[in-house]
Tab-separated table of C-alpha atoms in Angstrom:
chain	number	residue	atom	x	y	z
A	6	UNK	CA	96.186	82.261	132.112
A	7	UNK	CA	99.762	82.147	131.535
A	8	UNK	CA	101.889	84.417	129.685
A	9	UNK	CA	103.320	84.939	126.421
A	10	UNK	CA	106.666	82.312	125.240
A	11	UNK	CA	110.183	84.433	126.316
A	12	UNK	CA	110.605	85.208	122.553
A	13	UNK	CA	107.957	84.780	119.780
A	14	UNK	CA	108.189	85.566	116.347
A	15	UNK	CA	105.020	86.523	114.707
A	16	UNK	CA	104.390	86.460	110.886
A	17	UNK	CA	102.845	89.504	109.397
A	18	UNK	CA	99.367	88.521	107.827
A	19	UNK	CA	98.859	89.394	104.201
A	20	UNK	CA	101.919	91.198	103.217
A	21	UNK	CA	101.079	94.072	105.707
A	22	UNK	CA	102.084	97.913	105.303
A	23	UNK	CA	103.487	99.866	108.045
A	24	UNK	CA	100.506	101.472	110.132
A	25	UNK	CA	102.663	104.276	111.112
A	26	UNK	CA	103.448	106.691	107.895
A	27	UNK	CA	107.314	105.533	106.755
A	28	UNK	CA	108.374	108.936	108.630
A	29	UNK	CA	106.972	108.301	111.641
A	30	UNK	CA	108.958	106.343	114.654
A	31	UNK	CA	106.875	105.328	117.712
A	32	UNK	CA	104.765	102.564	119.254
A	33	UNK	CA	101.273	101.442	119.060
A	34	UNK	CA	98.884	98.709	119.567
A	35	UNK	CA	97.737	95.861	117.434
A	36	UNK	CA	96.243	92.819	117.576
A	37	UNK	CA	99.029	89.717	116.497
A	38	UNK	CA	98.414	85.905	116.418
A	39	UNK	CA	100.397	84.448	118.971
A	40	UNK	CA	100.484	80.016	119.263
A	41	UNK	CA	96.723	80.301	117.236
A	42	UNK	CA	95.659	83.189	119.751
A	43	UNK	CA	94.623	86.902	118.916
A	44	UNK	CA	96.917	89.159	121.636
A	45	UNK	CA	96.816	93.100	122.089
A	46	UNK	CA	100.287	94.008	121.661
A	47	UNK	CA	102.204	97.644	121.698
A	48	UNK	CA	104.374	97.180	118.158
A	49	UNK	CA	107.546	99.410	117.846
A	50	UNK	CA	108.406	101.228	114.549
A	51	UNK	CA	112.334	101.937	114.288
A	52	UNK	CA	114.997	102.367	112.134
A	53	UNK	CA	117.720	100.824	114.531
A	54	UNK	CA	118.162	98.802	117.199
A	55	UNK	CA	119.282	102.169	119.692
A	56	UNK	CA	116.071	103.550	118.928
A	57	UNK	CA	114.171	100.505	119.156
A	58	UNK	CA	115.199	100.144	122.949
A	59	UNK	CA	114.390	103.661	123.639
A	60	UNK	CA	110.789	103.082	122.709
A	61	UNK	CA	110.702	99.571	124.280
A	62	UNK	CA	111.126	101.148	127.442
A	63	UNK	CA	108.437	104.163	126.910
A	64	UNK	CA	106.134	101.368	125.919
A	65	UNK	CA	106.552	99.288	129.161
A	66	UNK	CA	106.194	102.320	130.893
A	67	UNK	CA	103.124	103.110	129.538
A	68	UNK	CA	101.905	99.805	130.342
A	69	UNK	CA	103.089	97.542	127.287
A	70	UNK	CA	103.202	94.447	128.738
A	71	UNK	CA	103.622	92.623	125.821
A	72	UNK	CA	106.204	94.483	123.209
A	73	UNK	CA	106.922	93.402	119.762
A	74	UNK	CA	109.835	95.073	117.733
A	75	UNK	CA	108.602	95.551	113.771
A	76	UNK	CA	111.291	94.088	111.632
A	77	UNK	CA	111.281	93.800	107.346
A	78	UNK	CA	113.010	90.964	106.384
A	79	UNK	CA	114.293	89.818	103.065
A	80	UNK	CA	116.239	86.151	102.647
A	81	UNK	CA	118.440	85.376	99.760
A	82	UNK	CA	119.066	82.406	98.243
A	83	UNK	CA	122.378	82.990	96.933
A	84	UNK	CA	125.249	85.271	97.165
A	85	UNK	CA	124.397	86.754	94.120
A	86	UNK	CA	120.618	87.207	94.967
A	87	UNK	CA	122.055	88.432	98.418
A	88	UNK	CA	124.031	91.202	96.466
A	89	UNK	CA	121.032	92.149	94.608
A	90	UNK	CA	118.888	92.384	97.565
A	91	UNK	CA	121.333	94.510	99.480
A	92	UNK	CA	121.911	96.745	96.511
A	93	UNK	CA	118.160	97.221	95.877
A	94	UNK	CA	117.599	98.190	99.667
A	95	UNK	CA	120.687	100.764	99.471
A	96	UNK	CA	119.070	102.614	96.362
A	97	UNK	CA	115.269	102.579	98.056
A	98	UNK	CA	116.900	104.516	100.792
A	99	UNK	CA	118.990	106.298	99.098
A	100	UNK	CA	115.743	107.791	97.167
A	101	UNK	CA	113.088	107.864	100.495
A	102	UNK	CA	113.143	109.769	103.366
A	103	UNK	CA	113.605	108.099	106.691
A	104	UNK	CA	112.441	104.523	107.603
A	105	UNK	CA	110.260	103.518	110.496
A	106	UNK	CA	111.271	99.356	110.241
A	107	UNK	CA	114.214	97.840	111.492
A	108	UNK	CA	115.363	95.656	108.025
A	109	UNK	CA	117.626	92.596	107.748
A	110	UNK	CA	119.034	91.718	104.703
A	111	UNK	CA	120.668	88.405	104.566
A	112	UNK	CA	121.023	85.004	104.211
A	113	UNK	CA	118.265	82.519	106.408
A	114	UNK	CA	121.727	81.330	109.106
A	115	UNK	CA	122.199	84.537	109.567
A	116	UNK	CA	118.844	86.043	110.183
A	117	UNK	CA	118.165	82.875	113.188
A	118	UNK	CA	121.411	84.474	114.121
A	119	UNK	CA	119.879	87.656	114.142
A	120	UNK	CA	116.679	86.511	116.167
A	121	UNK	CA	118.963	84.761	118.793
A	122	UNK	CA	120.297	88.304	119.244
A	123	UNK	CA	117.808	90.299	119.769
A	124	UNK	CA	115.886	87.871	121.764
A	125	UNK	CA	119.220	87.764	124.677
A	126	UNK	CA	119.384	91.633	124.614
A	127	UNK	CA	116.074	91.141	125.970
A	128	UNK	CA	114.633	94.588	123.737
A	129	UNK	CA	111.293	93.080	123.485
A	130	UNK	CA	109.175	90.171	123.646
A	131	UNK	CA	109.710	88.978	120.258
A	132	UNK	CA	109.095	90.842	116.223
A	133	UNK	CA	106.378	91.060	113.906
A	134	UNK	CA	107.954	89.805	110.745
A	135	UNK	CA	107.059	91.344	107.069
A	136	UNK	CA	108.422	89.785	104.183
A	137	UNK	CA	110.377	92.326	101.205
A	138	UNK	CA	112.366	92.192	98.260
């Protein structure tokens, strides 16, 4: 059996809610579809990247052996519909108490930038994406 890819991205199924309450930062494990195959994998809630690593590491420790960073995404179109986004995400947290998802909020360039990032710091095996805004 061989492993998972270096650095997948997995796509949420049917616009999925955080399993951890919004206040609540941690790990835990779910079952993702991975290249058309169900995996066990430990998913980490955080609200930044600092964080993020921190519970990475607990996870491996634990015996994650296949991590997967959470991450909300919402893609604009358009400056202006990238100005709107960013504005709507600024009042939502503005009016909620803390976050458990790392967001981006940006155009689709920038978020494979993003990816490309995280996947050379090496923080986990890849994200569970959930589409917003």
């Amino acid at each position: 059996m061989s492993g998972p890819p270096s650095f997948v991205v997995v796509a949420a199924t049917c616009r999925r809610t955080a399993a951890l309450p919004r206040g609540q930062f941690g790990h835990q494990r779910e079952h993702v579809i991975v290249e058309d195959r169900c995996r066990e994998a430990t998913v980490v809630y955080a609200a930044d990247l600092g964080r993020a690593h921190s519970m990475a590491k607990a996870a491996r420790k634990a015996g994650g052996d296949f991590v997967l960073l959470d991450l909300h995404v919402a893609v604009a179109e358009s400056m202006t519909h990238l100005r709107h986004l960013c504005a709507a995400k600024e009042a939502r947290e503005a009016h909620s108490r803390a976050q458990n998802r790392l967001v981006y909020c940006g155009t689709e360039s920038g978020l494979r930038s993003y990816l490309a990032d995280l996947a050379r710091l090496g923080l986990a095996d890849g994200v569970v994406v959930s589409s917003v805004g």
